């Protein structure tokens, strides 16, 4: 539409949000759709967090908040980074936002100039490439494949660096693959960054607590590059608080101040009630987080076993987050009743309409051979979804 800005015309719609919307539309028509497209925990926010929000309302936490968040919350985040991650940040290096999504956009908009390159390993989380587009940066992809557990090597990283490289961004645990980088693997990447002092690193750690193998490792642990690392995290996943909209970044003070300035012109501080709830989340122990993680691990094992049984699907065992990213390209070119499946998007729509299971095409994450399944759903729903997928795929020939 010509009256809209080029900026918005060039932007793609979020596929995760689109598929969730399509799924909801079918549900509204009375169809029993199993939603495996949206990445949000199906658990309730812990009781003590909800209580803190109710109390905040009664205590009249109803005014504008400081742009970077209440100092108490920023201090609690700094303490969490020290206690859980052994990372030292002063509270004025923390900027609270309306979700990790906003923190990612803030960091990109504050650092990337038009034409500068941002290196992104594929598969990547759906919004990265679009945020870079908004900043008029150029995305340089590094392809990671299922054979390498969807992780990149230091040599691949170094080969992608050019004089125009401004930033590198990735998530670990990864959305959409569930891959988790170990401390040793991150050391390899950090050693490359140490040689290039003008490159900034966005480390999206929103799934840090949904990690089935190791203690969470952050690339900010390497002193020689820590000042150039921007940690992104939030409350959506660990505390099942997606709708509360609280995220944050931890970065060097100049970057934190820049993001404060940007937020001050766009959104101001996030909701007072949500911040009080987030504070309660960080002031309590990790009991609810651990219980949720254990449940996700159980589900991962169930879904992995079921997906392995489906012919033509190649799948790795994810070490974290709550997604599978199976390769489905063996089905491309196959058809049923004259309907040909040529792409991952065709397959994802076929599964929605035929099996009533909503997934997301891998194209949205920079990989055309795969689809993403979220296993943030009840066990019986997951079992039913896998059986429906298997049956629908068996009709393709
Ligand atoms: N990063 C990744 C990798 C995600 O999957 C998501 C989706 N929740 C976000 C950031 C954004 O999270 P938030 O709800 O805090 O905006
Ligand atoms: N992060 C979740 C996902 O990947 C939620 C959707 C979104 O924020 O785009 O599905």
mmCIF file of C-alpha atoms and ligand atoms in Angstrom:
data_model
loop_
_atom_site.group_PDB
_atom_site.id
_atom_site.type_symbol
_atom_site.label_atom_id
_atom_site.label_comp_id
_atom_site.label_asym_id
_atom_site.label_seq_id
_atom_site.Cartn_x
_atom_site.Cartn_y
_atom_site.Cartn_z
ATOM 1 C CA UNK A 1 0.000 0.000 0.000
ATOM 2 C CA UNK A 2 1.656 3.118 -1.267
ATOM 3 C CA UNK A 3 0.406 5.502 1.417
ATOM 4 C CA UNK A 4 2.175 3.453 4.093
ATOM 5 C CA UNK A 5 5.865 4.026 4.722
ATOM 6 C CA UNK A 6 8.455 1.937 2.912
ATOM 7 C CA UNK A 7 9.628 0.945 6.358
ATOM 8 C CA UNK A 8 6.378 -0.847 7.153
ATOM 9 C CA UNK A 9 5.802 -2.098 3.622
ATOM 10 C CA UNK A 10 9.191 -3.819 3.729
ATOM 11 C CA UNK A 11 8.465 -5.452 7.060
ATOM 12 C CA UNK A 12 7.163 -9.044 7.167
ATOM 13 C CA UNK A 13 4.336 -10.050 9.469
ATOM 14 C CA UNK A 14 5.452 -12.137 12.450
ATOM 15 C CA UNK A 15 4.788 -15.741 11.395
ATOM 16 C CA UNK A 16 4.510 -16.952 14.976
ATOM 17 C CA UNK A 17 1.756 -14.452 15.590
ATOM 18 C CA UNK A 18 0.130 -15.138 12.197
ATOM 19 C CA UNK A 19 -0.072 -18.909 12.768
ATOM 20 C CA UNK A 20 -1.423 -18.435 16.277
ATOM 21 C CA UNK A 21 -4.086 -16.137 14.787
ATOM 22 C CA UNK A 22 -5.050 -18.676 12.086
ATOM 23 C CA UNK A 23 -5.276 -21.371 14.754
ATOM 24 C CA UNK A 24 -7.537 -19.204 16.912
ATOM 25 C CA UNK A 25 -9.796 -18.517 13.906
ATOM 26 C CA UNK A 26 -10.304 -22.241 13.325
ATOM 27 C CA UNK A 27 -10.918 -22.769 17.046
ATOM 28 C CA UNK A 28 -13.585 -20.028 16.948
ATOM 29 C CA UNK A 29 -15.317 -22.035 14.191
ATOM 30 C CA UNK A 30 -15.567 -24.948 16.607
ATOM 31 C CA UNK A 31 -12.625 -26.939 15.212
ATOM 32 C CA UNK A 32 -10.466 -28.724 17.764
ATOM 33 C CA UNK A 33 -7.084 -27.169 16.880
ATOM 34 C CA UNK A 34 -3.980 -28.114 18.836
ATOM 35 C CA UNK A 35 -1.818 -25.031 19.000
ATOM 36 C CA UNK A 36 1.864 -25.858 18.726
ATOM 37 C CA UNK A 37 2.701 -22.630 16.951
ATOM 38 C CA UNK A 38 2.990 -20.115 19.733
ATOM 39 C CA UNK A 39 5.994 -20.049 22.009
ATOM 40 C CA UNK A 40 4.554 -19.401 25.409
ATOM 41 C CA UNK A 41 4.456 -21.527 28.543
ATOM 42 C CA UNK A 42 1.002 -23.021 29.131
ATOM 43 C CA UNK A 43 1.518 -22.711 32.907
ATOM 44 C CA UNK A 44 -0.047 -20.093 35.137
ATOM 45 C CA UNK A 45 2.005 -17.270 36.635
ATOM 46 C CA UNK A 46 3.127 -18.375 40.148
ATOM 47 C CA UNK A 47 0.719 -17.413 42.956
ATOM 48 C CA UNK A 48 3.166 -15.237 44.901
ATOM 49 C CA UNK A 49 3.809 -13.186 41.765
ATOM 50 C CA UNK A 50 0.085 -12.660 41.216
ATOM 51 C CA UNK A 51 -0.311 -11.683 44.889
ATOM 52 C CA UNK A 52 2.430 -9.057 44.538
ATOM 53 C CA UNK A 53 0.572 -7.534 41.577
ATOM 54 C CA UNK A 54 -2.701 -7.374 43.518
ATOM 55 C CA UNK A 55 -0.885 -5.730 46.402
ATOM 56 C CA UNK A 56 0.725 -3.216 44.037
ATOM 57 C CA UNK A 57 -2.708 -2.143 42.819
ATOM 58 C CA UNK A 58 -3.948 -1.717 46.390
ATOM 59 C CA UNK A 59 -0.820 0.224 47.310
ATOM 60 C CA UNK A 60 -1.406 2.610 44.396
ATOM 61 C CA UNK A 61 1.499 1.738 42.181
ATOM 62 C CA UNK A 62 -0.347 3.613 39.491
ATOM 63 C CA UNK A 63 2.006 6.359 38.372
ATOM 64 C CA UNK A 64 4.491 6.589 35.540
ATOM 65 C CA UNK A 65 7.535 4.537 36.383
ATOM 66 C CA UNK A 66 11.164 5.564 35.778
ATOM 67 C CA UNK A 67 11.923 4.867 32.090
ATOM 68 C CA UNK A 68 14.490 2.161 32.902
ATOM 69 C CA UNK A 69 12.347 0.595 35.612
ATOM 70 C CA UNK A 70 12.018 0.880 39.381
ATOM 71 C CA UNK A 71 15.475 0.969 41.015
ATOM 72 C CA UNK A 72 14.439 -1.914 43.334
ATOM 73 C CA UNK A 73 13.711 -4.107 40.324
ATOM 74 C CA UNK A 74 16.919 -3.113 38.552
ATOM 75 C CA UNK A 75 18.855 -3.911 41.735
ATOM 76 C CA UNK A 76 17.125 -7.296 42.027
ATOM 77 C CA UNK A 77 18.080 -8.054 38.412
ATOM 78 C CA UNK A 78 21.707 -7.085 39.082
ATOM 79 C CA UNK A 79 21.675 -9.381 42.128
ATOM 80 C CA UNK A 80 20.184 -12.214 40.102
ATOM 81 C CA UNK A 81 22.928 -11.800 37.484
ATOM 82 C CA UNK A 82 25.534 -11.986 40.257
ATOM 83 C CA UNK A 83 24.015 -14.893 42.168
ATOM 84 C CA UNK A 84 22.790 -17.073 39.307
ATOM 85 C CA UNK A 85 25.219 -16.163 36.536
ATOM 86 C CA UNK A 86 28.295 -14.861 38.382
ATOM 87 C CA UNK A 87 28.154 -11.671 36.296
ATOM 88 C CA UNK A 88 28.759 -8.264 37.851
ATOM 89 C CA UNK A 89 26.529 -5.411 36.737
ATOM 90 C CA UNK A 90 25.643 -2.213 38.532
ATOM 91 C CA UNK A 91 21.905 -1.497 38.641
ATOM 92 C CA UNK A 92 22.372 1.494 36.307
ATOM 93 C CA UNK A 93 23.491 -0.932 33.590
ATOM 94 C CA UNK A 94 20.065 -2.599 33.601
ATOM 95 C CA UNK A 95 17.184 -1.280 31.497
ATOM 96 C CA UNK A 96 13.770 -2.822 32.155
ATOM 97 C CA UNK A 97 11.407 -2.810 29.167
ATOM 98 C CA UNK A 98 8.027 -4.052 27.966
ATOM 99 C CA UNK A 99 9.494 -7.452 27.136
ATOM 100 C CA UNK A 100 12.672 -8.965 25.737
ATOM 101 C CA UNK A 101 11.294 -8.072 22.319
ATOM 102 C CA UNK A 102 11.533 -4.376 23.114
ATOM 103 C CA UNK A 103 15.004 -4.784 24.614
ATOM 104 C CA UNK A 104 16.193 -6.471 21.417
ATOM 105 C CA UNK A 105 14.738 -3.673 19.287
ATOM 106 C CA UNK A 106 16.249 -1.045 21.593
ATOM 107 C CA UNK A 107 19.725 -2.540 21.343
ATOM 108 C CA UNK A 108 19.596 -2.851 17.568
ATOM 109 C CA UNK A 109 18.219 0.654 17.044
ATOM 110 C CA UNK A 110 20.809 2.149 19.401
ATOM 111 C CA UNK A 111 23.792 0.444 17.785
ATOM 112 C CA UNK A 112 23.199 -0.320 14.115
ATOM 113 C CA UNK A 113 23.620 2.368 11.442
ATOM 114 C CA UNK A 114 22.106 2.000 7.949
ATOM 115 C CA UNK A 115 24.247 -0.356 5.871
ATOM 116 C CA UNK A 116 26.091 -1.912 8.808
ATOM 117 C CA UNK A 117 26.073 -5.687 8.983
ATOM 118 C CA UNK A 118 24.569 -7.854 11.673
ATOM 119 C CA UNK A 119 25.597 -11.510 11.701
ATOM 120 C CA UNK A 120 22.787 -13.893 12.601
ATOM 121 C CA UNK A 121 23.180 -17.669 12.721
ATOM 122 C CA UNK A 122 20.214 -19.486 11.162
ATOM 123 C CA UNK A 123 17.811 -20.744 12.374
ATOM 124 C CA UNK A 124 17.150 -17.542 14.322
ATOM 125 C CA UNK A 125 14.175 -16.192 16.191
ATOM 126 C CA UNK A 126 11.628 -14.770 13.795
ATOM 127 C CA UNK A 127 11.821 -11.091 14.766
ATOM 128 C CA UNK A 128 15.612 -10.634 14.574
ATOM 129 C CA UNK A 129 15.799 -10.106 10.812
ATOM 130 C CA UNK A 130 12.826 -7.760 10.792
ATOM 131 C CA UNK A 131 14.208 -5.620 13.613
ATOM 132 C CA UNK A 132 17.500 -5.329 11.730
ATOM 133 C CA UNK A 133 15.520 -4.256 8.648
ATOM 134 C CA UNK A 134 13.825 -1.540 10.694
ATOM 135 C CA UNK A 135 17.259 -0.234 11.673
ATOM 136 C CA UNK A 136 18.268 -0.386 7.965
ATOM 137 C CA UNK A 137 21.074 -2.783 8.813
ATOM 138 C CA UNK A 138 22.121 -5.661 6.552
ATOM 139 C CA UNK A 139 21.674 -9.175 7.886
ATOM 140 C CA UNK A 140 24.447 -11.669 7.170
ATOM 141 C CA UNK A 141 23.363 -15.229 7.831
ATOM 142 C CA UNK A 142 25.500 -18.158 8.906
ATOM 143 C CA UNK A 143 23.768 -21.434 8.166
ATOM 144 C CA UNK A 144 23.718 -23.960 10.958
ATOM 145 C CA UNK A 145 22.246 -27.350 10.161
ATOM 146 C CA UNK A 146 20.588 -30.206 12.002
ATOM 147 C CA UNK A 147 23.766 -32.298 11.500
ATOM 148 C CA UNK A 148 25.725 -29.815 13.630
ATOM 149 C CA UNK A 149 22.971 -29.594 16.245
ATOM 150 C CA UNK A 150 22.118 -26.190 14.703
ATOM 151 C CA UNK A 151 25.208 -24.569 16.205
ATOM 152 C CA UNK A 152 27.901 -22.536 14.453
ATOM 153 C CA UNK A 153 31.654 -22.925 14.777
ATOM 154 C CA UNK A 154 34.250 -20.202 15.464
ATOM 155 C CA UNK A 155 35.566 -20.693 11.904
ATOM 156 C CA UNK A 156 32.102 -20.051 10.427
ATOM 157 C CA UNK A 157 31.797 -16.940 12.565
ATOM 158 C CA UNK A 158 35.154 -15.544 11.534
ATOM 159 C CA UNK A 159 34.421 -16.175 7.845
ATOM 160 C CA UNK A 160 31.259 -14.042 8.103
ATOM 161 C CA UNK A 161 33.007 -11.004 9.610
ATOM 162 C CA UNK A 162 33.712 -8.055 7.296
ATOM 163 C CA UNK A 163 34.838 -4.459 7.933
ATOM 164 C CA UNK A 164 31.115 -3.544 7.982
ATOM 165 C CA UNK A 165 30.183 -5.978 10.770
ATOM 166 C CA UNK A 166 28.647 -4.121 13.701
ATOM 167 C CA UNK A 167 26.872 -6.811 15.598
ATOM 168 C CA UNK A 168 26.270 -10.520 16.143
ATOM 169 C CA UNK A 169 23.042 -11.792 17.639
ATOM 170 C CA UNK A 170 21.878 -15.193 18.775
ATOM 171 C CA UNK A 171 19.826 -17.001 21.383
ATOM 172 C CA UNK A 172 20.977 -19.833 23.639
ATOM 173 C CA UNK A 173 18.966 -21.852 24.525
ATOM 174 C CA UNK A 174 17.774 -21.224 20.984
ATOM 175 C CA UNK A 175 14.360 -20.450 19.651
ATOM 176 C CA UNK A 176 13.532 -22.235 17.302
ATOM 177 C CA UNK A 177 15.978 -25.165 17.602
ATOM 178 C CA UNK A 178 16.329 -25.675 21.342
ATOM 179 C CA UNK A 179 20.108 -25.897 20.935
ATOM 180 C CA UNK A 180 22.225 -24.834 23.875
ATOM 181 C CA UNK A 181 25.813 -23.570 23.603
ATOM 182 C CA UNK A 182 28.134 -24.837 26.333
ATOM 183 C CA UNK A 183 30.644 -22.599 28.111
ATOM 184 C CA UNK A 184 33.416 -24.170 26.024
ATOM 185 C CA UNK A 185 31.585 -23.557 22.744
ATOM 186 C CA UNK A 186 30.962 -19.945 23.737
ATOM 187 C CA UNK A 187 34.657 -19.606 24.625
ATOM 188 C CA UNK A 188 35.461 -20.459 21.000
ATOM 189 C CA UNK A 189 33.151 -17.718 19.708
ATOM 190 C CA UNK A 190 34.373 -15.228 22.340
ATOM 191 C CA UNK A 191 37.974 -15.808 21.227
ATOM 192 C CA UNK A 192 36.971 -14.675 17.728
ATOM 193 C CA UNK A 193 35.177 -11.576 19.040
ATOM 194 C CA UNK A 194 38.218 -10.699 21.146
ATOM 195 C CA UNK A 195 40.084 -10.099 17.868
ATOM 196 C CA UNK A 196 37.430 -7.667 16.571
ATOM 197 C CA UNK A 197 36.913 -4.901 19.140
ATOM 198 C CA UNK A 198 34.201 -3.055 17.146
ATOM 199 C CA UNK A 199 31.666 -5.885 17.114
ATOM 200 C CA UNK A 200 28.817 -5.926 19.662
ATOM 201 C CA UNK A 201 27.097 -9.137 20.685
ATOM 202 C CA UNK A 202 23.426 -9.509 21.541
ATOM 203 C CA UNK A 203 23.012 -12.580 23.714
ATOM 204 C CA UNK A 204 19.325 -13.447 23.990
ATOM 205 C CA UNK A 205 19.052 -15.553 27.151
ATOM 206 C CA UNK A 206 15.277 -15.528 27.589
ATOM 207 C CA UNK A 207 15.213 -19.364 27.784
ATOM 208 C CA UNK A 208 18.081 -19.613 30.262
ATOM 209 C CA UNK A 209 16.050 -21.585 32.793
ATOM 210 C CA UNK A 210 14.665 -24.051 30.276
ATOM 211 C CA UNK A 211 17.918 -25.901 29.895
ATOM 212 C CA UNK A 212 18.020 -29.683 30.333
ATOM 213 C CA UNK A 213 21.746 -30.291 30.220
ATOM 214 C CA UNK A 214 24.002 -27.808 31.880
ATOM 215 C CA UNK A 215 24.043 -24.791 34.049
ATOM 216 C CA UNK A 216 23.234 -21.860 31.775
ATOM 217 C CA UNK A 217 26.309 -20.407 30.087
ATOM 218 C CA UNK A 218 26.477 -16.769 28.983
ATOM 219 C CA UNK A 219 28.920 -15.281 26.503
ATOM 220 C CA UNK A 220 29.146 -12.291 28.867
ATOM 221 C CA UNK A 221 31.271 -14.523 31.134
ATOM 222 C CA UNK A 222 34.349 -13.737 29.027
ATOM 223 C CA UNK A 223 35.962 -10.623 30.484
ATOM 224 C CA UNK A 224 37.752 -9.543 27.323
ATOM 225 C CA UNK A 225 34.423 -9.040 25.507
ATOM 226 C CA UNK A 226 31.923 -8.510 28.361
ATOM 227 C CA UNK A 227 31.729 -4.759 27.767
ATOM 228 C CA UNK A 228 30.454 -5.411 24.231
ATOM 229 C CA UNK A 229 27.860 -8.019 25.189
ATOM 230 C CA UNK A 230 24.232 -7.010 25.609
ATOM 231 C CA UNK A 231 22.355 -9.600 27.637
ATOM 232 C CA UNK A 232 18.643 -9.819 26.861
ATOM 233 C CA UNK A 233 16.370 -11.585 29.301
ATOM 234 C CA UNK A 234 12.944 -11.289 30.863
ATOM 235 C CA UNK A 235 10.129 -12.839 32.833
ATOM 236 C CA UNK A 236 7.933 -14.202 30.013
ATOM 237 C CA UNK A 237 9.343 -17.715 29.872
ATOM 238 C CA UNK A 238 10.871 -18.471 33.274
ATOM 239 C CA UNK A 239 7.871 -17.196 35.235
ATOM 240 C CA UNK A 240 5.116 -17.835 32.664
ATOM 241 C CA UNK A 241 4.471 -14.084 32.432
ATOM 242 C CA UNK A 242 4.186 -13.527 28.679
ATOM 243 C CA UNK A 243 1.245 -11.140 28.959
ATOM 244 C CA UNK A 244 2.751 -9.071 31.771
ATOM 245 C CA UNK A 245 5.346 -7.572 29.423
ATOM 246 C CA UNK A 246 8.538 -7.305 31.434
ATOM 247 C CA UNK A 247 11.975 -7.836 29.932
ATOM 248 C CA UNK A 248 15.371 -6.279 30.421
ATOM 249 C CA UNK A 249 18.858 -5.800 29.100
ATOM 250 C CA UNK A 250 22.188 -5.685 30.887
ATOM 251 C CA UNK A 251 24.896 -3.828 29.026
ATOM 252 C CA UNK A 252 27.673 -1.291 29.384
ATOM 253 C CA UNK A 253 26.398 2.005 30.776
ATOM 254 C CA UNK A 254 26.647 3.946 27.504
ATOM 255 C CA UNK A 255 24.401 1.407 25.758
ATOM 256 C CA UNK A 256 22.025 1.248 28.729
ATOM 257 C CA UNK A 257 21.769 5.065 28.732
ATOM 258 C CA UNK A 258 21.093 5.105 24.987
ATOM 259 C CA UNK A 259 18.282 2.577 25.408
ATOM 260 C CA UNK A 260 16.864 4.624 28.271
ATOM 261 C CA UNK A 261 16.814 7.648 25.929
ATOM 262 C CA UNK A 262 15.071 5.652 23.169
ATOM 263 C CA UNK A 263 12.483 4.155 25.509
ATOM 264 C CA UNK A 264 11.898 7.612 26.972
ATOM 265 C CA UNK A 265 10.691 8.777 23.575
ATOM 266 C CA UNK A 266 8.702 5.701 22.616
ATOM 267 C CA UNK A 267 7.123 3.789 25.500
ATOM 268 C CA UNK A 268 8.381 5.177 28.836
ATOM 269 C CA UNK A 269 8.768 2.680 31.685
ATOM 270 C CA UNK A 270 6.779 -0.549 31.524
ATOM 271 C CA UNK A 271 3.698 -1.189 33.671
ATOM 272 C CA UNK A 272 4.077 -0.401 37.379
ATOM 273 C CA UNK A 273 2.014 -3.436 38.407
ATOM 274 C CA UNK A 274 3.999 -5.803 36.206
ATOM 275 C CA UNK A 275 7.277 -4.485 37.588
ATOM 276 C CA UNK A 276 6.157 -5.103 41.165
ATOM 277 C CA UNK A 277 5.156 -8.627 40.142
ATOM 278 C CA UNK A 278 8.517 -9.166 38.440
ATOM 279 C CA UNK A 279 10.295 -8.009 41.593
ATOM 280 C CA UNK A 280 8.416 -10.651 43.595
ATOM 281 C CA UNK A 281 9.441 -13.276 41.029
ATOM 282 C CA UNK A 282 13.136 -12.479 41.476
ATOM 283 C CA UNK A 283 12.869 -12.180 45.249
ATOM 284 C CA UNK A 284 11.568 -15.731 45.587
ATOM 285 C CA UNK A 285 13.431 -18.946 44.909
ATOM 286 C CA UNK A 286 13.577 -20.930 41.698
ATOM 287 C CA UNK A 287 11.067 -23.550 42.825
ATOM 288 C CA UNK A 288 8.354 -22.756 40.250
ATOM 289 C CA UNK A 289 10.949 -22.369 37.518
ATOM 290 C CA UNK A 290 12.501 -25.756 38.240
ATOM 291 C CA UNK A 291 9.108 -27.475 38.367
ATOM 292 C CA UNK A 292 8.219 -26.021 34.972
ATOM 293 C CA UNK A 293 11.559 -27.047 33.501
ATOM 294 C CA UNK A 294 11.126 -30.638 34.736
ATOM 295 C CA UNK A 295 7.713 -30.772 33.117
ATOM 296 C CA UNK A 296 9.098 -29.451 29.825
ATOM 297 C CA UNK A 297 11.825 -32.089 29.896
ATOM 298 C CA UNK A 298 9.256 -34.836 30.333
ATOM 299 C CA UNK A 299 7.271 -33.507 27.402
ATOM 300 C CA UNK A 300 10.380 -33.133 25.274
ATOM 301 C CA UNK A 301 11.198 -36.798 25.745
ATOM 302 C CA UNK A 302 7.658 -37.870 24.874
ATOM 303 C CA UNK A 303 7.468 -35.728 21.734
ATOM 304 C CA UNK A 304 10.978 -36.712 20.626
ATOM 305 C CA UNK A 305 10.089 -40.403 20.764
ATOM 306 C CA UNK A 306 6.884 -39.796 18.807
ATOM 307 C CA UNK A 307 8.497 -37.581 16.147
ATOM 308 C CA UNK A 308 11.273 -40.150 15.641
ATOM 309 C CA UNK A 309 8.585 -42.647 14.655
ATOM 310 C CA UNK A 310 7.314 -40.498 11.787
ATOM 311 C CA UNK A 311 8.901 -41.480 8.492
ATOM 312 C CA UNK A 312 10.615 -38.698 6.515
ATOM 313 C CA UNK A 313 11.175 -36.439 9.500
ATOM 314 C CA UNK A 314 14.686 -35.668 10.711
ATOM 315 C CA UNK A 315 14.840 -34.352 14.241
ATOM 316 C CA UNK A 316 17.525 -33.584 16.834
ATOM 317 C CA UNK A 317 17.114 -33.823 20.586
ATOM 318 C CA UNK A 318 16.918 -30.225 21.796
ATOM 319 C CA UNK A 319 18.785 -29.445 25.010
ATOM 320 C CA UNK A 320 16.641 -26.479 25.973
ATOM 321 C CA UNK A 321 13.732 -24.084 25.282
ATOM 322 C CA UNK A 322 10.442 -25.773 24.319
ATOM 323 C CA UNK A 323 10.637 -26.284 20.583
ATOM 324 C CA UNK A 324 11.386 -28.968 18.035
ATOM 325 C CA UNK A 325 12.626 -27.910 14.630
ATOM 326 C CA UNK A 326 12.283 -31.046 12.491
ATOM 327 C CA UNK A 327 13.499 -31.194 8.910
ATOM 328 C CA UNK A 328 10.556 -32.068 6.679
ATOM 329 C CA UNK A 329 11.964 -31.587 3.181
ATOM 330 C CA UNK A 330 11.376 -35.233 2.264
ATOM 331 C CA UNK A 331 7.724 -34.330 1.891
ATOM 332 C CA UNK A 332 8.349 -31.579 -0.641
ATOM 333 C CA UNK A 333 6.925 -32.497 -4.056
ATOM 334 C CA UNK A 334 4.445 -34.953 -2.533
ATOM 335 C CA UNK A 335 0.709 -34.409 -2.820
ATOM 336 C CA UNK A 336 -2.746 -35.490 -1.775
ATOM 337 C CA UNK A 337 -5.943 -34.936 -3.786
ATOM 338 C CA UNK A 338 -4.065 -32.686 -6.208
ATOM 339 C CA UNK A 339 -2.682 -30.480 -3.415
ATOM 340 C CA UNK A 340 1.093 -30.373 -3.810
ATOM 341 C CA UNK A 341 3.373 -29.605 -0.885
ATOM 342 C CA UNK A 342 6.275 -27.584 -2.226
ATOM 343 C CA UNK A 343 7.501 -25.703 0.809
ATOM 344 C CA UNK A 344 7.619 -25.805 4.583
ATOM 345 C CA UNK A 345 4.869 -23.185 4.595
ATOM 346 C CA UNK A 346 2.671 -25.442 2.405
ATOM 347 C CA UNK A 347 3.309 -28.259 4.862
ATOM 348 C CA UNK A 348 2.573 -26.129 7.896
ATOM 349 C CA UNK A 349 -0.734 -24.954 6.359
ATOM 350 C CA UNK A 350 -1.554 -28.534 5.343
ATOM 351 C CA UNK A 351 -1.017 -29.680 8.928
ATOM 352 C CA UNK A 352 -3.232 -26.874 10.189
ATOM 353 C CA UNK A 353 -6.081 -27.602 7.780
ATOM 354 C CA UNK A 354 -5.790 -31.397 7.625
ATOM 355 C CA UNK A 355 -4.487 -32.397 11.062
ATOM 356 C CA UNK A 356 -5.709 -29.313 12.919
ATOM 357 C CA UNK A 357 -2.293 -28.851 14.446
ATOM 358 C CA UNK A 358 -0.762 -25.403 14.144
ATOM 359 C CA UNK A 359 3.003 -25.148 13.627
ATOM 360 C CA UNK A 360 5.234 -22.460 12.100
ATOM 361 C CA UNK A 361 7.116 -22.689 8.826
ATOM 362 C CA UNK A 362 10.906 -22.814 9.132
ATOM 363 C CA UNK A 363 11.184 -20.055 6.506
ATOM 364 C CA UNK A 364 10.214 -17.575 9.215
ATOM 365 C CA UNK A 365 13.338 -18.637 11.113
ATOM 366 C CA UNK A 366 15.635 -18.626 8.093
ATOM 367 C CA UNK A 367 15.484 -22.345 7.271
ATOM 368 C CA UNK A 368 13.292 -23.516 4.402
ATOM 369 C CA UNK A 369 13.532 -27.241 5.147
ATOM 370 C CA UNK A 370 12.020 -27.315 8.617
ATOM 371 C CA UNK A 371 8.928 -26.500 10.632
ATOM 372 C CA UNK A 372 8.754 -25.448 14.273
ATOM 373 C CA UNK A 373 6.655 -27.207 16.876
ATOM 374 C CA UNK A 374 6.273 -25.770 20.347
ATOM 375 C CA UNK A 375 5.724 -28.369 23.055
ATOM 376 C CA UNK A 376 4.333 -25.875 25.532
ATOM 377 C CA UNK A 377 1.064 -27.801 25.653
ATOM 378 C CA UNK A 378 -0.430 -30.486 27.874
ATOM 379 C CA UNK A 379 0.964 -34.010 27.490
ATOM 380 C CA UNK A 380 -2.266 -35.537 26.136
ATOM 381 C CA UNK A 381 -2.521 -32.736 23.564
ATOM 382 C CA UNK A 382 1.059 -33.354 22.474
ATOM 383 C CA UNK A 383 0.473 -37.073 22.042
ATOM 384 C CA UNK A 384 -2.692 -36.390 20.054
ATOM 385 C CA UNK A 385 -0.931 -33.760 17.919
ATOM 386 C CA UNK A 386 1.913 -36.144 16.997
ATOM 387 C CA UNK A 387 -0.498 -38.855 16.038
ATOM 388 C CA UNK A 388 -2.521 -36.428 13.891
ATOM 389 C CA UNK A 389 0.661 -35.182 12.199
ATOM 390 C CA UNK A 390 1.774 -38.738 11.500
ATOM 391 C CA UNK A 391 -1.554 -39.610 9.956
ATOM 392 C CA UNK A 392 -1.754 -36.456 7.824
ATOM 393 C CA UNK A 393 1.793 -36.978 6.534
ATOM 394 C CA UNK A 394 1.082 -40.603 5.679
ATOM 395 C CA UNK A 395 -1.534 -39.393 3.186
ATOM 396 C CA UNK A 396 1.103 -37.569 1.141
ATOM 397 C CA UNK A 397 2.658 -39.504 -1.706
HETATM 398 N N1 LIG B 1 13.601 -13.734 22.333
HETATM 399 C C1 LIG B 1 13.217 -14.974 22.006
HETATM 400 C C2 LIG B 1 14.245 -15.944 21.530
HETATM 401 C C3 LIG B 1 11.872 -15.339 22.118
HETATM 402 O O1 LIG B 1 11.476 -16.566 21.811
HETATM 403 C C4 LIG B 1 10.925 -14.386 22.544
HETATM 404 C C5 LIG B 1 9.469 -14.760 22.544
HETATM 405 N N2 LIG B 1 8.897 -14.681 23.696
HETATM 406 C C6 LIG B 1 11.386 -13.114 22.894
HETATM 407 C C7 LIG B 1 12.727 -12.817 22.766
HETATM 408 C C8 LIG B 1 10.457 -12.036 23.376
HETATM 409 O O2 LIG B 1 10.042 -12.260 24.683
HETATM 410 P P1 LIG B 1 9.165 -11.218 25.487
HETATM 411 O O3 LIG B 1 7.854 -11.867 25.750
HETATM 412 O O4 LIG B 1 9.898 -10.958 26.767
HETATM 413 O O5 LIG B 1 9.037 -9.980 24.661
HETATM 414 N N1 LIG B 2 8.434 -15.850 21.274
HETATM 415 C C1 LIG B 2 7.270 -16.622 21.051
HETATM 416 C C2 LIG B 2 7.426 -17.436 19.764
HETATM 417 O O1 LIG B 2 8.480 -17.500 19.236
HETATM 418 C C3 LIG B 2 6.044 -15.771 21.054
HETATM 419 C C4 LIG B 2 5.652 -15.125 19.764
HETATM 420 C C5 LIG B 2 6.309 -13.841 19.510
HETATM 421 O O2 LIG B 2 6.568 -13.092 20.455
HETATM 422 O O3 LIG B 2 6.559 -13.595 18.331
HETATM 423 O O4 LIG B 2 6.494 -18.053 19.349
#
